């Protein structure tokens, strides 16, 4: 089911034309109403009238998380506060949160994009959507909520946490779609089993999962454990929240809703755009947002673009699954390490659970990488010899994937802290500076 066929299946020429018009308008509004953009554009010697169409996008300066923090809290809003009807924010890794605002039209746009996301994930007005994303300043809860209402589905605004209650509601209400982070989906499935509930036997059919990196292996595991189809959904507060892109039934890349956002991939070192298929940093420009328009925002997320036609009929280009971030990339003894690489190794090994923690420390002058892995209940009660074999195997597999030595620590089931939102996978104890 395509939510908005006219927009989502628009011929590429028409789409480019529309993007050009919206870009001109967005740049003009940014220049006229936001001091940071005016200074940046003046600094680059660009006047809004220099922007003719999409081809001129690459002339615009980038916007970074630091720019947003400098404008904290409302400095980058492009409309008077009276027109702002909603605020959200996202905690950064350091310092003040990033604060974003929405006008009434922005909220309507967001609901439309979330309606598309839900339909991309197999949802329809007949669905009962259990929304286990957190409600509050985080965009996940209210984003899905408005989208579900726009579709005409029934939304259960249960928010995150309280796992046993989630399972009870899922059984009693007969939820057909689940919305939460992928790590929470696994936790939910495992907890259900412990409670003697097999989710595969419940009416649940779909899950729309995102807000944190996950892998194809995790998808397989979630789909098998719950007997459902799991769809990757992506977004970030600075751009709108969830509803920036979504996988469709092809499960092969996430369509970027390109009548509202332009995605680019750049080489983070040279800052130059790279051709389709080449991995790099995702950069977004909003085309229709009023309260918080954004020009060439550097997300730090690593992905690639695919402009090939999709069997689903949507024409909007697809971005690949996020494979890491330029800033969560760990550099250990000079080697670039992505937590997702370690995760895929673990998920391929029988007897391990998808709960792990990467602990990086400095011993003397050398970086040390330790991976804590939870093992399954069954294995943990086995002989020591078995555990040693498993530990050796994990160590060997990680070492051959990353090319650096690693210590593996097997820990008892349920010792690694569970998260109800985004999982925290890395503890970096190295001194900074
Ligand atoms: O996480 C918005 C969201 C809510 C997306 C619910 C999907 C579902 P922020 O809190 O601002 O917004 O965090 C944005 O989360 O830059 C990525 O690093 C990461 N992220 C979001 N979706 C995905 C995904 C929400 N599908 C940051 N895969 C982004 C990997 C994701 N990473």
PDB file of C-alpha atoms and ligand atoms in Angstrom, residues 90 133 138-140 144 209-214 232-238 241-242 254 299 301 322 325 422, ligand 1:
ATOM      1  CA  UNK A  90      17.486  15.271  21.306  1.00  0.00           C
ATOM      2  CA  UNK A 133       8.791   4.494  21.424  1.00  0.00           C
ATOM      3  CA  UNK A 138      12.136  12.374  21.979  1.00  0.00           C
ATOM      4  CA  UNK A 139      10.521  12.478  18.532  1.00  0.00           C
ATOM      5  CA  UNK A 140       9.808   8.723  18.324  1.00  0.00           C
ATOM      6  CA  UNK A 144       4.576   7.510  15.261  1.00  0.00           C
ATOM      7  CA  UNK A 209      12.104  -0.334  14.044  1.00  0.00           C
ATOM      8  CA  UNK A 210      14.718   2.394  14.134  1.00  0.00           C
ATOM      9  CA  UNK A 211      16.338   5.157  16.178  1.00  0.00           C
ATOM     10  CA  UNK A 212      19.532   3.135  16.563  1.00  0.00           C
ATOM     11  CA  UNK A 213      21.837   1.116  14.307  1.00  0.00           C
ATOM     12  CA  UNK A 214      20.974  -2.507  13.738  1.00  0.00           C
ATOM     13  CA  UNK A 232      13.917  -0.203   9.155  1.00  0.00           C
ATOM     14  CA  UNK A 233      12.761   3.372   9.692  1.00  0.00           C
ATOM     15  CA  UNK A 234      15.117   6.323   9.964  1.00  0.00           C
ATOM     16  CA  UNK A 235      15.135   9.930  10.990  1.00  0.00           C
ATOM     17  CA  UNK A 236      16.666  12.499  13.270  1.00  0.00           C
ATOM     18  CA  UNK A 237      15.252  15.348  15.313  1.00  0.00           C
ATOM     19  CA  UNK A 238      17.231  17.978  13.443  1.00  0.00           C
ATOM     20  CA  UNK A 241      12.280  13.142  13.671  1.00  0.00           C
ATOM     21  CA  UNK A 242      11.331   9.702  12.305  1.00  0.00           C
ATOM     22  CA  UNK A 254      15.168   3.220   2.818  1.00  0.00           C
ATOM     23  CA  UNK A 299      24.310  13.889  10.287  1.00  0.00           C
ATOM     24  CA  UNK A 301      25.599   8.843   9.959  1.00  0.00           C
ATOM     25  CA  UNK A 322      23.167   3.058   8.553  1.00  0.00           C
ATOM     26  CA  UNK A 325      28.654   7.074  12.523  1.00  0.00           C
ATOM     27  CA  UNK A 422      18.477   3.349  22.430  1.00  0.00           C
TER      28      UNK A 422
HETATM   29  O1  LIG B   1      16.070   8.647  16.763  1.00  0.00           O
HETATM   30  C1  LIG B   1      14.298   9.594  15.395  1.00  0.00           C
HETATM   31  C2  LIG B   1      13.686   8.260  15.254  1.00  0.00           C
HETATM   32  C3  LIG B   1      12.702   7.842  16.143  1.00  0.00           C
HETATM   33  C4  LIG B   1      14.043   7.451  14.179  1.00  0.00           C
HETATM   34  C5  LIG B   1      12.102   6.608  15.981  1.00  0.00           C
HETATM   35  C6  LIG B   1      13.429   6.222  13.985  1.00  0.00           C
HETATM   36  C7  LIG B   1      12.456   5.809  14.887  1.00  0.00           C
HETATM   37  P1  LIG B   1      17.272  11.325  17.313  1.00  0.00           P
HETATM   38  O2  LIG B   1      17.002  10.997  18.748  1.00  0.00           O
HETATM   39  O3  LIG B   1      17.518  12.737  16.976  1.00  0.00           O
HETATM   40  O4  LIG B   1      16.059  10.901  16.409  1.00  0.00           O
HETATM   41  O5  LIG B   1      18.492  10.438  16.846  1.00  0.00           O
HETATM   42  C8  LIG B   1      18.912  10.450  15.500  1.00  0.00           C
HETATM   43  O6  LIG B   1      19.602   8.118  15.617  1.00  0.00           O
HETATM   44  O7  LIG B   1      21.316  10.414  13.482  1.00  0.00           O
HETATM   45  C9  LIG B   1      21.074   7.996  13.794  1.00  0.00           C
HETATM   46  O8  LIG B   1      22.395   8.025  14.292  1.00  0.00           O
HETATM   47  C10 LIG B   1      20.193   7.189  14.731  1.00  0.00           C
HETATM   48  N1  LIG B   1      19.146   6.483  13.966  1.00  0.00           N
HETATM   49  C11 LIG B   1      17.859   6.835  13.788  1.00  0.00           C
HETATM   50  N2  LIG B   1      17.219   5.901  13.025  1.00  0.00           N
HETATM   51  C12 LIG B   1      18.137   4.953  12.716  1.00  0.00           C
HETATM   52  C13 LIG B   1      18.123   3.748  11.960  1.00  0.00           C
HETATM   53  C14 LIG B   1      15.554   9.623  16.272  1.00  0.00           C
HETATM   54  N3  LIG B   1      17.020   3.276  11.370  1.00  0.00           N
HETATM   55  C15 LIG B   1      20.026   9.455  15.285  1.00  0.00           C
HETATM   56  N4  LIG B   1      19.289   3.067  11.833  1.00  0.00           N
HETATM   57  C16 LIG B   1      20.440   9.373  13.840  1.00  0.00           C
HETATM   58  C17 LIG B   1      20.413   3.508  12.416  1.00  0.00           C
HETATM   59  C18 LIG B   1      19.373   5.339  13.314  1.00  0.00           C
HETATM   60  N5  LIG B   1      20.491   4.623  13.152  1.00  0.00           N
END
